[in-house]
Short mmCIF file of C-alpha atoms in Angstrom, two decimals:
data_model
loop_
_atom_site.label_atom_id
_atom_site.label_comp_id
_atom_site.label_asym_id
_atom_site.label_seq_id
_atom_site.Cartn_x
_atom_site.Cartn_y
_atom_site.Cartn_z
CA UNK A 1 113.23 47.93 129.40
CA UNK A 2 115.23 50.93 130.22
CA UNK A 3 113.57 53.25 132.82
CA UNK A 4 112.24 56.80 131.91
CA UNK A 5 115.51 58.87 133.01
CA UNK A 6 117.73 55.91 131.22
CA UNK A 7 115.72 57.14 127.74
CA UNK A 8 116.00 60.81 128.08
CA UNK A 9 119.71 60.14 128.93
CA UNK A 10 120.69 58.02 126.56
CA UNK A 11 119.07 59.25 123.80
CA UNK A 12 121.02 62.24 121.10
CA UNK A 13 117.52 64.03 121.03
CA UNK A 14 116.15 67.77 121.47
CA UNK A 15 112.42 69.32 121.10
CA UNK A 16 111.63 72.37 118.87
CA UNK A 17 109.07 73.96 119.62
CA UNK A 18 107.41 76.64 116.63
CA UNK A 19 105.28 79.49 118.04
CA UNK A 20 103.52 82.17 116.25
CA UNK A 21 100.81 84.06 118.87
CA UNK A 22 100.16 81.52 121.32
CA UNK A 23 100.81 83.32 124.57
CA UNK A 24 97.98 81.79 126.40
CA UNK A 25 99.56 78.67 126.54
CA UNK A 26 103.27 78.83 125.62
CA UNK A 27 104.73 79.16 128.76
CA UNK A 28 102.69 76.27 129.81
CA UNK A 29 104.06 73.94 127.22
CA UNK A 30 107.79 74.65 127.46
CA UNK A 31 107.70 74.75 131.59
CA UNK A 32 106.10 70.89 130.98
CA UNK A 33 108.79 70.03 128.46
CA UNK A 34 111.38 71.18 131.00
CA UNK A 35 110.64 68.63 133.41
CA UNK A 36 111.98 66.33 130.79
CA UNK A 37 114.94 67.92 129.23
CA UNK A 38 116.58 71.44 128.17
CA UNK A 39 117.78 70.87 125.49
CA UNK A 40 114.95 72.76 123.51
CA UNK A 41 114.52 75.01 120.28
CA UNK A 42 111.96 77.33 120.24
CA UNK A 43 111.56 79.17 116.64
CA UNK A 44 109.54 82.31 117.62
CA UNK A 45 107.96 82.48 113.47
CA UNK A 46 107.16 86.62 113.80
CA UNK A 47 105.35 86.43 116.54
CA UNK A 48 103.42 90.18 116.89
CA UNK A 49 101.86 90.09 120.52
CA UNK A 50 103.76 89.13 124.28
CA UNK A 51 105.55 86.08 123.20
CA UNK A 52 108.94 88.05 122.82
CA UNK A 53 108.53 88.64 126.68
CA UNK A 54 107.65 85.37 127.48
CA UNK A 55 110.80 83.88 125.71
CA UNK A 56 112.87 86.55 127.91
CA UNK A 57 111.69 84.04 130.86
CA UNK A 58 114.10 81.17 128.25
CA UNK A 59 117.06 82.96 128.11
CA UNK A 60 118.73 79.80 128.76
CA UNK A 61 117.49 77.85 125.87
CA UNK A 62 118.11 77.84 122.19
CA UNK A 63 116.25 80.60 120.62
CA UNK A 64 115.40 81.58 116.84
CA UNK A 65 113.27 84.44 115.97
CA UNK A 66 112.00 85.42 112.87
CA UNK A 67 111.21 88.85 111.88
CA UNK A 68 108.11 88.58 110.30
CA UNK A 69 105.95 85.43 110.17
CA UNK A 70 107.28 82.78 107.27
CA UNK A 71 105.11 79.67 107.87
CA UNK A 72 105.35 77.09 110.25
CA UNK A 73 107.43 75.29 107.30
CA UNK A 74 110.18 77.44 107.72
CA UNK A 75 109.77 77.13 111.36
CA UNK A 76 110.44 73.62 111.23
CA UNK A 77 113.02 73.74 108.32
CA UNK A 78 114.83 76.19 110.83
CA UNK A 79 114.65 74.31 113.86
CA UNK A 80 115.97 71.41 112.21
CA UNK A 81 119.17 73.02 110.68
CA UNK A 82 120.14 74.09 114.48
CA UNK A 83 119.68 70.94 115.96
CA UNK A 84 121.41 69.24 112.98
CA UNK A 85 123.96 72.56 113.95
CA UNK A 86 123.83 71.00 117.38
CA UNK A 87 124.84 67.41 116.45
CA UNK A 88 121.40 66.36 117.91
CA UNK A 89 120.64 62.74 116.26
CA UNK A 90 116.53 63.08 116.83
CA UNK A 91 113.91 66.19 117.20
CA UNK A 92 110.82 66.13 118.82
CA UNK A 93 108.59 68.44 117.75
CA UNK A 94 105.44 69.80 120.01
CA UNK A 95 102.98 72.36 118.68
CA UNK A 96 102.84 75.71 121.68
CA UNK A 97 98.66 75.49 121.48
CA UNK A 98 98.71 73.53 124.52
CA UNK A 99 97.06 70.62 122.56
CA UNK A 100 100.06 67.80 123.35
CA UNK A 101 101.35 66.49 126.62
CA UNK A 102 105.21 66.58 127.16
CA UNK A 103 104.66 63.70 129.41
CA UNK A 104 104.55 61.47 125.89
CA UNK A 105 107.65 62.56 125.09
CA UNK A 106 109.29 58.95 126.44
CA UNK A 107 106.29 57.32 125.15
CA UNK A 108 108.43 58.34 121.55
CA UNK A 109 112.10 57.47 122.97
CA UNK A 110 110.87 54.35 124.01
CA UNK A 111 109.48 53.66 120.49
CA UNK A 112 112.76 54.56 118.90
CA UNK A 113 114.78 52.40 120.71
CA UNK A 114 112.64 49.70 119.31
CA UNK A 115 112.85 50.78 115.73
CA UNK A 116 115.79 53.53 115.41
CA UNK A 117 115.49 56.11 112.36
CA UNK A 118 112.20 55.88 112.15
CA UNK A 119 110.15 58.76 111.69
CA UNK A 120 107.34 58.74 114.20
CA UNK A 121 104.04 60.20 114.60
CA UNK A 122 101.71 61.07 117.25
CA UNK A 123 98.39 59.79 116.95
CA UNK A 124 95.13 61.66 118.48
CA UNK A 125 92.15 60.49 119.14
CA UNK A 126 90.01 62.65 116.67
CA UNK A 127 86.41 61.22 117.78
CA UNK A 128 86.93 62.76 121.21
CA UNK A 129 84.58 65.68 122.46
CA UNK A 130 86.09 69.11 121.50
CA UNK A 131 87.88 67.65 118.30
CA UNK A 132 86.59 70.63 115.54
CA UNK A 133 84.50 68.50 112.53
CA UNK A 134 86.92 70.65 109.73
CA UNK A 135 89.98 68.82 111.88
CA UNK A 136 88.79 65.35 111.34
CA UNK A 137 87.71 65.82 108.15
CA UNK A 138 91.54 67.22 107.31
CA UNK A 139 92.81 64.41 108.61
CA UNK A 140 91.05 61.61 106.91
CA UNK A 141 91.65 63.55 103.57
CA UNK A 142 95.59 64.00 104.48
CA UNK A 143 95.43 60.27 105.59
CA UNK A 144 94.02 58.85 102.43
CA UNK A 145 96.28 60.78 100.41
CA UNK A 146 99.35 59.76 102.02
CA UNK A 147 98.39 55.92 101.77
CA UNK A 148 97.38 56.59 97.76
CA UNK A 149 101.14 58.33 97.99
CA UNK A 150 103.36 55.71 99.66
CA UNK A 151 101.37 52.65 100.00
CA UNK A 152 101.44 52.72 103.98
CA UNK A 153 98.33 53.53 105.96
CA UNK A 154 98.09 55.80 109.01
CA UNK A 155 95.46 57.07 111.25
CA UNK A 156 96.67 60.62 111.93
CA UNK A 157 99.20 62.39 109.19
CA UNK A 158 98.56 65.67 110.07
CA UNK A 159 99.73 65.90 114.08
CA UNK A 160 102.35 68.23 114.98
CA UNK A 161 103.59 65.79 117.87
CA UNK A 162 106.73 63.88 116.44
CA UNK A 163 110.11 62.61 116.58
CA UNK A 164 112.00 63.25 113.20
CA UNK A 165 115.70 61.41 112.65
CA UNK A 166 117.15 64.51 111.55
CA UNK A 167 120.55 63.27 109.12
CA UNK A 168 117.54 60.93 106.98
CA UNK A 169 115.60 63.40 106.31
CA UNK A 170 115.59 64.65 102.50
CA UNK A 171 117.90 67.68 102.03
CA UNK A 172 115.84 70.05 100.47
CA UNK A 173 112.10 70.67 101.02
CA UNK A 174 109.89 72.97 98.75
CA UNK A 175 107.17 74.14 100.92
CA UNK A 176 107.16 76.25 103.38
CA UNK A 177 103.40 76.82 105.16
CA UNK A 178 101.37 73.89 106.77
CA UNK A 179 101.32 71.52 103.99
CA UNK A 180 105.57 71.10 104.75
CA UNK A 181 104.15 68.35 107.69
CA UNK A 182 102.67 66.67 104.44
CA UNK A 183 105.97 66.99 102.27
CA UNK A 184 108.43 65.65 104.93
CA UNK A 185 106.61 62.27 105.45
CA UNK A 186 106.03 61.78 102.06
CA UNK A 187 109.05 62.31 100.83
CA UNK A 188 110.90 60.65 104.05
CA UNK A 189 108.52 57.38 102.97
CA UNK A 190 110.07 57.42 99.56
CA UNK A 191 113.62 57.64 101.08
CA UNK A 192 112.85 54.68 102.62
CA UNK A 193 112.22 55.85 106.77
CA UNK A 194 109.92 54.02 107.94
CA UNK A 195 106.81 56.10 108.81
CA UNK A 196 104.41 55.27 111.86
CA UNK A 197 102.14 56.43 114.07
CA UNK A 198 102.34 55.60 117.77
CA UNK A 199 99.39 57.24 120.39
CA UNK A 200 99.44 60.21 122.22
CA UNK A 201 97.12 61.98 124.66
CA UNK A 202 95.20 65.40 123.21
CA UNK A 203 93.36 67.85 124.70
CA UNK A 204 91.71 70.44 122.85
CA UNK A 205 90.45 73.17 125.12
CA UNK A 206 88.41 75.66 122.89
CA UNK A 207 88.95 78.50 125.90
CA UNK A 208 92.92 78.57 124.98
CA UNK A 209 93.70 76.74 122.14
CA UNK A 210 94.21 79.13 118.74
CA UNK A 211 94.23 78.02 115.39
CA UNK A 212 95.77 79.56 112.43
CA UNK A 213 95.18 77.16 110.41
CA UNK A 214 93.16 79.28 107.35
CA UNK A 215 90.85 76.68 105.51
CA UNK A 216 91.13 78.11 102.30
CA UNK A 217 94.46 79.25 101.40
CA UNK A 218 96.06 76.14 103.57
CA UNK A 219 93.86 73.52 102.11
CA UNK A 220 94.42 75.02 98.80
CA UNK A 221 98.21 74.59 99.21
CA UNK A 222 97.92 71.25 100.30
CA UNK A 223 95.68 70.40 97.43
CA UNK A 224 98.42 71.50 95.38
CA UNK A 225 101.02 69.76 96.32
CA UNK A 226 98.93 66.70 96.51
CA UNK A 227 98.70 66.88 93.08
CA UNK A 228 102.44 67.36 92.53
CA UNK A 229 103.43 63.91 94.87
CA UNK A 230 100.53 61.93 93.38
CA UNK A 231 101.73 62.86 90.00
CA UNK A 232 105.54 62.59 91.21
CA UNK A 233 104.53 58.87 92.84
CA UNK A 234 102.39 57.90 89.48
CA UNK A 235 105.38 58.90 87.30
CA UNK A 236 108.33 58.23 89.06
CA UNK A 237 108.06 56.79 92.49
CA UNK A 238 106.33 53.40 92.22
CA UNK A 239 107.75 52.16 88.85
CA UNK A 240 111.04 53.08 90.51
CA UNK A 241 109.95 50.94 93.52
CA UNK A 242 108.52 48.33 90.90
CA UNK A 243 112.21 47.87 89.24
CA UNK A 244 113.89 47.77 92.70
CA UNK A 245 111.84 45.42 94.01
CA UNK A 246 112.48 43.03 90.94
CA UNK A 247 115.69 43.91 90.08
CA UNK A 248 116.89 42.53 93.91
CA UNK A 249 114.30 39.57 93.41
CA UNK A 250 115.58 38.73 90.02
CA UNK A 251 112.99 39.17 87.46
CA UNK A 252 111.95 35.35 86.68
CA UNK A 253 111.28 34.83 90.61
CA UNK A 254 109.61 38.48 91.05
CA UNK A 255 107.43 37.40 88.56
CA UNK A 256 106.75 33.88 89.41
CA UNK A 257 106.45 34.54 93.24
CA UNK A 258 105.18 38.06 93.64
CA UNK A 259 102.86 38.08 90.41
CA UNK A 260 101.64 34.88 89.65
CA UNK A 261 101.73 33.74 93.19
CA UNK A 262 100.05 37.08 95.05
CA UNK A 263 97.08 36.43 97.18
CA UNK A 264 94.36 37.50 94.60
CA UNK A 265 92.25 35.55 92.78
CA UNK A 266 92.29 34.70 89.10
CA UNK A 267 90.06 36.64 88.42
CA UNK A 268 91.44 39.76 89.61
CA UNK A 269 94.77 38.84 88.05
CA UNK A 270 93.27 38.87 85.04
CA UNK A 271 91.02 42.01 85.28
CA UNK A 272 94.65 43.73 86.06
CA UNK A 273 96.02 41.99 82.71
CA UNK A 274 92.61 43.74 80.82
CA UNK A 275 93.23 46.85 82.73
CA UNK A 276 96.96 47.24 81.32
CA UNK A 277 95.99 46.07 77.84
CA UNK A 278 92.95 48.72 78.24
CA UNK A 279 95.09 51.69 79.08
CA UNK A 280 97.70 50.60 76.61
CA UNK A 281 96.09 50.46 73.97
CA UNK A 282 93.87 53.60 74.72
CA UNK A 283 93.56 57.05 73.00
CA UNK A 284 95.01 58.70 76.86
CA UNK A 285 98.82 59.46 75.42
CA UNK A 286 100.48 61.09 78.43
CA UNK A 287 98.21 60.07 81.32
CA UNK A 288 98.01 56.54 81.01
CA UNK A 289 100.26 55.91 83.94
CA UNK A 290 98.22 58.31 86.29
CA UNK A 291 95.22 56.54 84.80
CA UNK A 292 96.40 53.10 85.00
CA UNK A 293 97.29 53.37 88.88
CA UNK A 294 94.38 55.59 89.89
CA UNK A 295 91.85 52.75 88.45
CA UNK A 296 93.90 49.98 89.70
CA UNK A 297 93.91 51.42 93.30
CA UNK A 298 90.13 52.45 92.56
CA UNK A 299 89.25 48.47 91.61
CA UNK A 300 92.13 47.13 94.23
CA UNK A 301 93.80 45.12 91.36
CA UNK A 302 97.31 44.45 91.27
CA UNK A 303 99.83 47.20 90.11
CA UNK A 304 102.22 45.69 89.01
CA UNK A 305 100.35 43.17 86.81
CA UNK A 306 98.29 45.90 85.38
CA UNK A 307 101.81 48.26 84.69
CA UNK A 308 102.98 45.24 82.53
CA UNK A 309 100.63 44.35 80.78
CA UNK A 310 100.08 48.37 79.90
CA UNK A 311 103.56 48.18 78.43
CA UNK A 312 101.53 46.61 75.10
CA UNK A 313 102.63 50.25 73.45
CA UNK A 314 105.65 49.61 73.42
CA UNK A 315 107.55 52.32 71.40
CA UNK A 316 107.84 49.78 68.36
CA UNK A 317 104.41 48.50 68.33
CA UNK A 318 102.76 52.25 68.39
CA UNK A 319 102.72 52.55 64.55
CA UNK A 320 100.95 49.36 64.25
CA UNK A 321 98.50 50.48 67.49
CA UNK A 322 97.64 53.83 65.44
CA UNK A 323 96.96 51.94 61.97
CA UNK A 324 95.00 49.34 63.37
CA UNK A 325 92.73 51.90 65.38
CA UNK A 326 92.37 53.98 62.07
CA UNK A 327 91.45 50.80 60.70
CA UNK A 328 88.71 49.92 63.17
CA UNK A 329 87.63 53.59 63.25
CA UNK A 330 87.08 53.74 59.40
CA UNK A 331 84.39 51.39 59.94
CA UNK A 332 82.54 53.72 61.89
CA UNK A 333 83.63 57.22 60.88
CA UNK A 334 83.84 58.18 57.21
CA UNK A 335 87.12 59.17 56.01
CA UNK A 336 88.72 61.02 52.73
CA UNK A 337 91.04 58.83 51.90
CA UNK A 338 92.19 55.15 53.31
CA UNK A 339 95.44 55.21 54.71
CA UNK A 340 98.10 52.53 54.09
CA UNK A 341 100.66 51.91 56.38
CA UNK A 342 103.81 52.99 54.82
CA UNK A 343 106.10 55.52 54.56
CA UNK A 344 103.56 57.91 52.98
CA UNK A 345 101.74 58.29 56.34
CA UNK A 346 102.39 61.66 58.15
CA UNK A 347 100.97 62.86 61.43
CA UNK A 348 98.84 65.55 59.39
CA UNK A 349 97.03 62.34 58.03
CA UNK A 350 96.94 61.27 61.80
CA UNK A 351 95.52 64.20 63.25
CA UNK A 352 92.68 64.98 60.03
CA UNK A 353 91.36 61.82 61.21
CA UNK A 354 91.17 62.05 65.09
CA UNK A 355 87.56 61.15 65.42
CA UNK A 356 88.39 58.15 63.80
CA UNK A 357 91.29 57.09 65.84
CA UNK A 358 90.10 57.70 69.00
CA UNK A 359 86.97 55.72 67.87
CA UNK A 360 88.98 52.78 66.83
CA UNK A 361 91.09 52.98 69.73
CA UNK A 362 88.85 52.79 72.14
CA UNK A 363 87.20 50.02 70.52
CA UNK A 364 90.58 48.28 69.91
CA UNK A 365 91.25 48.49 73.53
CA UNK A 366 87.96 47.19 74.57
CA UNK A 367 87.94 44.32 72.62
CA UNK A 368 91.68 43.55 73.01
CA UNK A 369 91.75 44.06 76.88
CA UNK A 370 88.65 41.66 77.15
CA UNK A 371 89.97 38.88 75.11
CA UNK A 372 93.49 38.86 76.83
CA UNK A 373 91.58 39.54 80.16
CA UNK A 374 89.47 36.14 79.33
CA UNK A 375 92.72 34.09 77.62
CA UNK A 376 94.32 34.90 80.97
CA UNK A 377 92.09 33.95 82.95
CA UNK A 378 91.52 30.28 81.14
CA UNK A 379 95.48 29.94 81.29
CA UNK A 380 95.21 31.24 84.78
CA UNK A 381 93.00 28.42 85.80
CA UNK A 382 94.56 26.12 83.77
CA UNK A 383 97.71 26.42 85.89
CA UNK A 384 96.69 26.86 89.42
CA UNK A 385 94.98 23.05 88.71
CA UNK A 386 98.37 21.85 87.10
CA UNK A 387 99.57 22.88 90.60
CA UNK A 388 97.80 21.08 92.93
CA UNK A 389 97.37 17.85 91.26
#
């Protein structure tokens, strides 16, 4: 195990520091980082009170001030270009409220020589006394989102204590405000950085710490794009993941070993199978993938299971799917006319009888999802005992 000065020697790293009115306890935090390296950032987001004098007392390190304040975002968007500027490999980024310890600061060089290019996070301990209720409540919401996002679970998303491996990192980001700490592990998760938390030390001292967090407008933009990487994961991410995943497997042994083979029980393999045909066959044309993955997280069935069997609407079946559920709908809404399935049919005769579609498609997809849900789960039975006589 390398010793404390080996780390900060050997590692390519720097620490940005974003400040926007904190003069009660910025000269406190960079004066601690100093006793660990000087090769710091400090982005100075349009700060209006004394911090401009303060930074006079940093003439020696790297300093970036913004005119007016754009967001703590574009604080850390900026920081990030002049470290990348200055070849650094990793940033460390500490919040100048006085909330983190620079002393941790090998806890995360340590950590990175175990797993380099990883994106690491510090986690707090959010039960202890001082820690505001709106601050743990942020965080659990933040944290559940990001698991629903990426699939990987963490206890603290939302602290501003981090090391980030700068040349991974996506690009381009879209956000600018607090939400970007969201964005940038989401999207560095989908890249394929491995995201983790490691523990830190907090203190929260209401007498000096300042907020500016604003719970409205800030939990409204993170709401927001919430929505936009849930729908972005729903749509694109994880049956991108799906493919990859079975495309390096090879299809016949993804399915045989990851599918048939997964840890759950019959049963819930074939309440996935019902779930698919359910939402396939269903009247919910353009959500059915946000639907199918929201209830099969909801239920804790298997995705991919549930995404196949979904895939019953296939593009050439749909003209069948819509006759039958007119079919089944005529029974139970009256109609004009009977339709035939043939050329005649136009979407005008589709969309004068609505009620009686969605009627028969939802009954269609009740009734189909639970007789394949039960024929699976005989057949599913049927082979597990096959395989251990």
């Amino acid at each position: 195990m390398k010793s404390q000065q080996e780390l900060l020697s050997s590692t390519n790293f720097c620490v940005i520091v974003p400040t926007y009115n904190n003069p009660k306890t910025l000269k406190k935090v960079l004066d601690s980082i100093l006793n660990f390296t000087s090769d710091v950032i400090i982005v100075n987001d349009g700060s209006t009170d004394s911090t401009s004098e303060i930074l006079k007392q940093y003439s020696q390190l790297t300093q970036i001030h913004h005119p007016k304040n754009l967001g703590k975002g574009r604080a850390l968007r900026n920081g990030f270009r002049k470290a990348m500027e200055l070849n650094f490999e990793y940033a460390i980024t500490i919040d100048s409220d006085g909330q983190h310890f620079a002393s941790d600061i090998p806890v995360f060089l340590e950590e990175i020589q175990n797993e380099p290019n990883s994106l690491l996070i510090g986690s707090r301990n959010m039960t202890q006394e001082n820690v505001p209720k709106k601050s743990s409540f942020g965080n659990k919401f933040s944290n559940f989102w990001f698991k629903f996002e990426t699939g990987i679970k963490l206890d603290d998303t939302q602290s501003g204590f981090r090391l980030y491996p700068l040349r991974l990192l996506p690009k381009r980001f879209y956000t600018n405000k607090f939400e970007f700490e969201i964005e940038v592990i989401v999207r560095a998760a989908w890249k394929g950085i491995v995201v983790k938390n490691i523990p830190i030390q907090i203190l929260y001292d209401p007498a000096e710490r300042v907020s500016h967090f604003r719970p409205f407008q800030d939990f409204t933009r993170i709401s927001i794009l919430n929505t936009i990487l849930v729908t972005n994961a729903l749509l694109y991410i994880k049956p991108r993941d799906f493919f990859r995943r079975a495309k390096k497997k090879g299809f016949k042994k993804f399915f045989l070993e990851d599918i048939l083979e997964s840890s759950d029980s019959n049963f819930k393999k074939s309440a996935a199978i019902a779930l698919g045909i359910f939402i396939g066959l269903s009247p919910f044309w353009g959500f059915q993938t946000i639907l199918l993955f929201s209830l099969a997280a909801l239920f804790r069935l298997n995705k991919v299971i549930a995404f196949l069997t979904s895939n019953v609407s296939f593009p050439p079946f749909i003209p069948f799917i819509i006759y039958g559920s007119l079919k089944i709908g005529s029974f139970f809404v009256s109609t004009d006319a009977p339709l035939v399935l043939d050329s005649s049919i136009t979407l005008d005769d589709i969309q004068k009888n609505a009620t009686q579609y969605i009627v028969g498609s939802l009954i269609l997809a009740t009734v189909s999802a639970l007789s394949v849900g039960l024929i699976s789960y005989l057949l599913l039975t049927a082979f597990s005992k096959n395989r251990t006589e």
